[in-house]
Coordinates of C-alpha atoms in Angstrom, one line a residue:
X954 CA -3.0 2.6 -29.2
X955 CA 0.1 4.4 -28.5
X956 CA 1.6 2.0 -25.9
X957 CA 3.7 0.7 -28.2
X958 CA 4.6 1.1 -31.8
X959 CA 4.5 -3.0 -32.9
X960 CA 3.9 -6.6 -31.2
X961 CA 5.0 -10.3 -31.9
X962 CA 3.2 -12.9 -30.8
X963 CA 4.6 -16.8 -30.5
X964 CA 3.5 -20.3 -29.8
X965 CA 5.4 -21.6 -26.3
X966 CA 5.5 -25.3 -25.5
X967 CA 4.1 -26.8 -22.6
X968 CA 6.7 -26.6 -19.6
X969 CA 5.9 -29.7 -16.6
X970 CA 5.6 -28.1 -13.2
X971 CA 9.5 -27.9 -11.6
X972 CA 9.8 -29.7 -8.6
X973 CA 9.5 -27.6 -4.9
X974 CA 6.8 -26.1 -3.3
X975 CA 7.2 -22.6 -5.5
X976 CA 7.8 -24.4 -8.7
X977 CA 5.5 -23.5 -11.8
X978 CA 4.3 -25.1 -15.2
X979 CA 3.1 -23.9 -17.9
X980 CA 0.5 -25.3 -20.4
X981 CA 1.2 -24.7 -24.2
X982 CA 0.2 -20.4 -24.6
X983 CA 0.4 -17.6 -26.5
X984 CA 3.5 -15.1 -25.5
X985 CA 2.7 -11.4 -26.7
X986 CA 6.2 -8.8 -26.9
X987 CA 6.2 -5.4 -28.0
X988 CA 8.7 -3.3 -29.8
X989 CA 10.8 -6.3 -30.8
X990 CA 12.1 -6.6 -27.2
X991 CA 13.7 -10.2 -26.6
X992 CA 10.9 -12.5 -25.2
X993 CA 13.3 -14.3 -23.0
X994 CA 15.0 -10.9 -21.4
X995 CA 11.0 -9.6 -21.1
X996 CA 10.0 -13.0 -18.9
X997 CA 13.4 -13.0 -16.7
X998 CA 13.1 -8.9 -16.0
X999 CA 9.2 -8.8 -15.3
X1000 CA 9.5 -6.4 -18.8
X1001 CA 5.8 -5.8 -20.6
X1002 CA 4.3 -8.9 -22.0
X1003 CA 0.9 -10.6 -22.2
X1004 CA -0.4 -13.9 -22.0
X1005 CA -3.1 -15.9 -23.4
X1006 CA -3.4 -19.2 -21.6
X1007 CA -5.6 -22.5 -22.7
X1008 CA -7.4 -22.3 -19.2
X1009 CA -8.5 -25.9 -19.2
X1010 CA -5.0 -27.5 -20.2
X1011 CA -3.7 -25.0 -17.6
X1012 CA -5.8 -26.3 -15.2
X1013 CA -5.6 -30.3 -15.7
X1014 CA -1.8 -29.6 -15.5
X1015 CA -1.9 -28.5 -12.1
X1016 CA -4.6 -30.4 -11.0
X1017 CA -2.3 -33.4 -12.3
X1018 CA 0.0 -32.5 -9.5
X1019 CA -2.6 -32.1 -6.9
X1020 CA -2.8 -28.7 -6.6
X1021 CA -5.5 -26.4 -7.0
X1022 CA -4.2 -22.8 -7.9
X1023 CA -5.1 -22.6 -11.4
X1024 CA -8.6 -23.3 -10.5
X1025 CA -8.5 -20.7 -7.9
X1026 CA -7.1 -17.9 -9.8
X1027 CA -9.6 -18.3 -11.8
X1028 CA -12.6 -18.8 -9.5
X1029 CA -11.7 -15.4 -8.1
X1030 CA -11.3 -14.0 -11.2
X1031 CA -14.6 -14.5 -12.2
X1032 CA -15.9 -14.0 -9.4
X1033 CA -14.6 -10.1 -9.1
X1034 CA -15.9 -10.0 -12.7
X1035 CA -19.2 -11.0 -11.6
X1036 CA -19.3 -8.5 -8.9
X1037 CA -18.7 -5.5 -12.2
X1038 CA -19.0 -1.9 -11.2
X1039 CA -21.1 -2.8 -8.3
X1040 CA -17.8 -2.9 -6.3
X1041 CA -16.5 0.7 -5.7
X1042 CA -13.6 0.1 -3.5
X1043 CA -10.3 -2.5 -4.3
X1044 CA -10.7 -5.8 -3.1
X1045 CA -8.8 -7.1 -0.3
X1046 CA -6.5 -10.3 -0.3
X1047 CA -4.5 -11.3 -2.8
X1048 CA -4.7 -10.3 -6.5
X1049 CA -5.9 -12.4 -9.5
X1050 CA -2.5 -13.2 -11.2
X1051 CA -1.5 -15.6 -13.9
X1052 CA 1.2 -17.5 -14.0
X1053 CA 0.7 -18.0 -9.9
X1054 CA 2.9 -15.5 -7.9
X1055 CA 6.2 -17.2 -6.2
X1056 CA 5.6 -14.2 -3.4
X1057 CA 3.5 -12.2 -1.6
X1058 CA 0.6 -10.8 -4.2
X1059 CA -1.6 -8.8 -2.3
X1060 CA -0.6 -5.3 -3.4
X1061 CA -2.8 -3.6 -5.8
X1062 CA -4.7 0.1 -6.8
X1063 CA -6.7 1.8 -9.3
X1064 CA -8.9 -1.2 -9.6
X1065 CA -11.5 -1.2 -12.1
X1066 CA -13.7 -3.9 -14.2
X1067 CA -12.9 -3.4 -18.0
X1068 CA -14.3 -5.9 -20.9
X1069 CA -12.7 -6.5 -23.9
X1070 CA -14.1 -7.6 -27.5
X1071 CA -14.5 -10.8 -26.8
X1072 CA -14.3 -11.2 -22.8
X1073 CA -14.4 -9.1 -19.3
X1074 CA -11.7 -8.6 -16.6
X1075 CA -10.0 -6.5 -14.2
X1076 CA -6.9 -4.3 -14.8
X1077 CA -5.5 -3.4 -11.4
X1078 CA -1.8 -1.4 -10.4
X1079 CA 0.5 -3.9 -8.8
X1080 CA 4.1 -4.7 -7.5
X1081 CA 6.1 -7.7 -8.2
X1082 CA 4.8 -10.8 -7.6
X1083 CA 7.7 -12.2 -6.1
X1084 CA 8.4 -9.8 -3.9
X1085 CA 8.9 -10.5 0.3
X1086 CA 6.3 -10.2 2.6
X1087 CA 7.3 -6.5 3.3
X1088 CA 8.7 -4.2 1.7
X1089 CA 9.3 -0.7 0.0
X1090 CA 6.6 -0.3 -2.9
X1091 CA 8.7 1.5 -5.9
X1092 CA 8.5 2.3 -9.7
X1093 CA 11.0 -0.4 -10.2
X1094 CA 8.8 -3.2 -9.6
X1095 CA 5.0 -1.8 -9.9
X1096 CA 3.4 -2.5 -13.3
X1097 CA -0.3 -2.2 -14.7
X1098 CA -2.1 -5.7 -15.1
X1099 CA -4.8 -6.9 -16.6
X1100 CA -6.7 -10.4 -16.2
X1101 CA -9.3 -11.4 -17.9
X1102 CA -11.7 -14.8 -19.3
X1103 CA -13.0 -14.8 -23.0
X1104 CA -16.9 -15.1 -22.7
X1105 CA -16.5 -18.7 -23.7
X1106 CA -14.1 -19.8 -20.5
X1107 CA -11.5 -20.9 -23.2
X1108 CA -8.5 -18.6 -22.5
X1109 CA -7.3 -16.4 -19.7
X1110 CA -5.3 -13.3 -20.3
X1111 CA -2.9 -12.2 -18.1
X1112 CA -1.1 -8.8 -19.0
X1113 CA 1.6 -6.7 -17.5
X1114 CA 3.2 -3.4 -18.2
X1115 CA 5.6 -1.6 -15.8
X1116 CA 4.6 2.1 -15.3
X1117 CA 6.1 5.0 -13.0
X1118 CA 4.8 7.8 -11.5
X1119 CA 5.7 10.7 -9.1
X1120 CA 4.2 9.8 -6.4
X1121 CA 6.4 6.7 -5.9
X1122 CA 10.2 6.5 -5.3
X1123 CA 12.3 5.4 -8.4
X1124 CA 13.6 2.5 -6.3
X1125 CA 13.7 1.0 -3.0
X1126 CA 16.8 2.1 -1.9
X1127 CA 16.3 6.0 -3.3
X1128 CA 12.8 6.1 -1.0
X1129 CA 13.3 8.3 2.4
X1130 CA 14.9 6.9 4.9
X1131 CA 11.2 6.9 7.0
X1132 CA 9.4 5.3 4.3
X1133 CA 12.1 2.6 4.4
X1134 CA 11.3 2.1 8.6
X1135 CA 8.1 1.5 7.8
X1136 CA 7.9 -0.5 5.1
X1137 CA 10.4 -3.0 6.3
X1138 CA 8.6 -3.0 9.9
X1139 CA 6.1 -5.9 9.7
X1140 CA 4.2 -3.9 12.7
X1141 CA 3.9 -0.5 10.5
X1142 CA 3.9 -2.2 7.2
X1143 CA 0.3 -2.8 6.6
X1144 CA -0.6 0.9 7.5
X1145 CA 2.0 1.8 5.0
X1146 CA 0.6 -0.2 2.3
X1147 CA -2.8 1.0 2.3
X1148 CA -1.5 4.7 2.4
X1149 CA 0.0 3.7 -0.8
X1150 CA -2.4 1.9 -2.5
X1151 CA -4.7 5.2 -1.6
X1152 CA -2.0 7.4 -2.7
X1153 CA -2.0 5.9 -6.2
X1154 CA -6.1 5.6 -5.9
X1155 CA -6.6 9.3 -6.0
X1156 CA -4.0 9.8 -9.0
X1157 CA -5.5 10.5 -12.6
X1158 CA -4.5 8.4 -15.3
X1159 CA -2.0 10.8 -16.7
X1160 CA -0.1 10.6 -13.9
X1161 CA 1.4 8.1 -14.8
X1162 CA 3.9 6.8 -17.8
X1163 CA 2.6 5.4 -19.4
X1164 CA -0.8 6.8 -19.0
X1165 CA -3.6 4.5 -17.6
X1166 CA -5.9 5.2 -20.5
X1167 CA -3.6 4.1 -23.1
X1168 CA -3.1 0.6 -21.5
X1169 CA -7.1 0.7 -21.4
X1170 CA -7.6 1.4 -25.2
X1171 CA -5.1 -1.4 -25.7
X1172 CA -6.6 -4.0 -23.2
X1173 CA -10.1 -2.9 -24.6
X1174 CA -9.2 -3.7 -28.6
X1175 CA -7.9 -6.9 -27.5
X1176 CA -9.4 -9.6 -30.1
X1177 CA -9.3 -13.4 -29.3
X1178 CA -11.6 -14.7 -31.9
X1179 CA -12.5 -18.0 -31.4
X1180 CA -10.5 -21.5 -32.5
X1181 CA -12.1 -24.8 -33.5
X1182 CA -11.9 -27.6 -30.6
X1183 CA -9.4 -30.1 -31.4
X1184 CA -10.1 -33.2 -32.7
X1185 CA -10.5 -35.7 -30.7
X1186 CA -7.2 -38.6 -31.2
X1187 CA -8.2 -41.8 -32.9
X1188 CA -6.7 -45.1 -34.1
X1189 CA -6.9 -47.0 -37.1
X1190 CA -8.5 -50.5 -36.1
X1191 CA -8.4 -52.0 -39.6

């Protein structure tokens, strides 16, 4: 769709949640690369990748260790895809985001509801998830993400593809020195969010690289298909 010119796609193994109050697990998943870019180097830089998660494995793992995230994430997932184009304006709070932010995920524009063949979600503009509290908003770490639920609950797709623009300094330390006050001031920060988040609102689609509609045709041809459920485990009594 002219985001990228190839893909990969592997099978990664189920990782047990790492011990602390941050630490993360995975279920077994698809991991989707583009351009033959390193998968590793993608997943430690925040580089473009995309996701498809067993969402009930990825649920009973966490719910394993008492905690409730996955089931969250999802609940307000589907909840925002319930809501469809009845809601005009970005939602407040913190973004949908799979696997769970280790920071402060509450940063997000140019929201909209967008199906794919064989499910629905939301694609949203985004900084890094494991960001601080506060904080400059920059090309370096703002990306274009998409989550979304196959129609039959199975799988959850979680996408995300850095972009740049303009209207954005390159990187935290290049932003003006007044941008900088503000962003790093917990009193002034919140007013200096939302005038970025509408900043980026009232920007077209080509203004940014790259553009908004070509991550849109590629969320949009998105096939899962669907997968036999596995057989249940049995013994031989004889």
């Amino acid at each position: 769709k002219g985001a990228a010119e190839s893909y990969a796609w592997q099978v990664a193994p189920a990782v047990p949640i790492a011990a602390g109050p941050g630490g993360r697990g995975f279920p077994w998943h698809i991991l989707i690369t583009f351009d033959g870019e390193d998968p590793q180097q993608v997943l430690q830089n925040n580089g473009r990748h995309l996701f498809i998660f067993p969402l009930q494995y990825y649920k009973e793992l966490y719910q394993g260790a008492g905690r409730s995230m996955i089931d969250d994430q999802a609940g307000r997932l589907r909840e925002l895809i319930d809501q469809g184009q009845n809601r005009l304006q970005t939602p407040e709070g913190a973004v949908p985001l799979l696997p769970p932010a280790s920071g402060s995920a509450n940063r997000w524009a140019q929201y909209r509801v967008l199906d794919f063949t064989d499910g629905s979600g939301v694609r949203y503009l985004s900084d890094t998830p494991d960001r601080q509290a506060v904080g400059v908003w920059s090309n370096e770490t703002t990306a274009y993400t998409y989550q979304g639920l196959t129609d039959d609950g199975r799988y959850y797709i979680s996408l995300w593809w850095p972009v740049r623009t303009d209207a954005l300094p390159e990187t935290a330390d290049l932003a003006a020195q007044e941008i900088k006050a503000r962003a790093v001031d917990p009193l002034t920060n919140p007013a200096y969010i939302r005038e970025t988040a509408a900043l980026l609102d009232a920007l077209n689609p080509a203004d940014f690289t790259p553009r908004l509609s070509q991550l849109d045709a590629l969320v949009k041809s998105l096939t899962i298909g669907s997968a036999p459920e596995p057989a249940p485990e049995t013994s031989d009594q004889s």
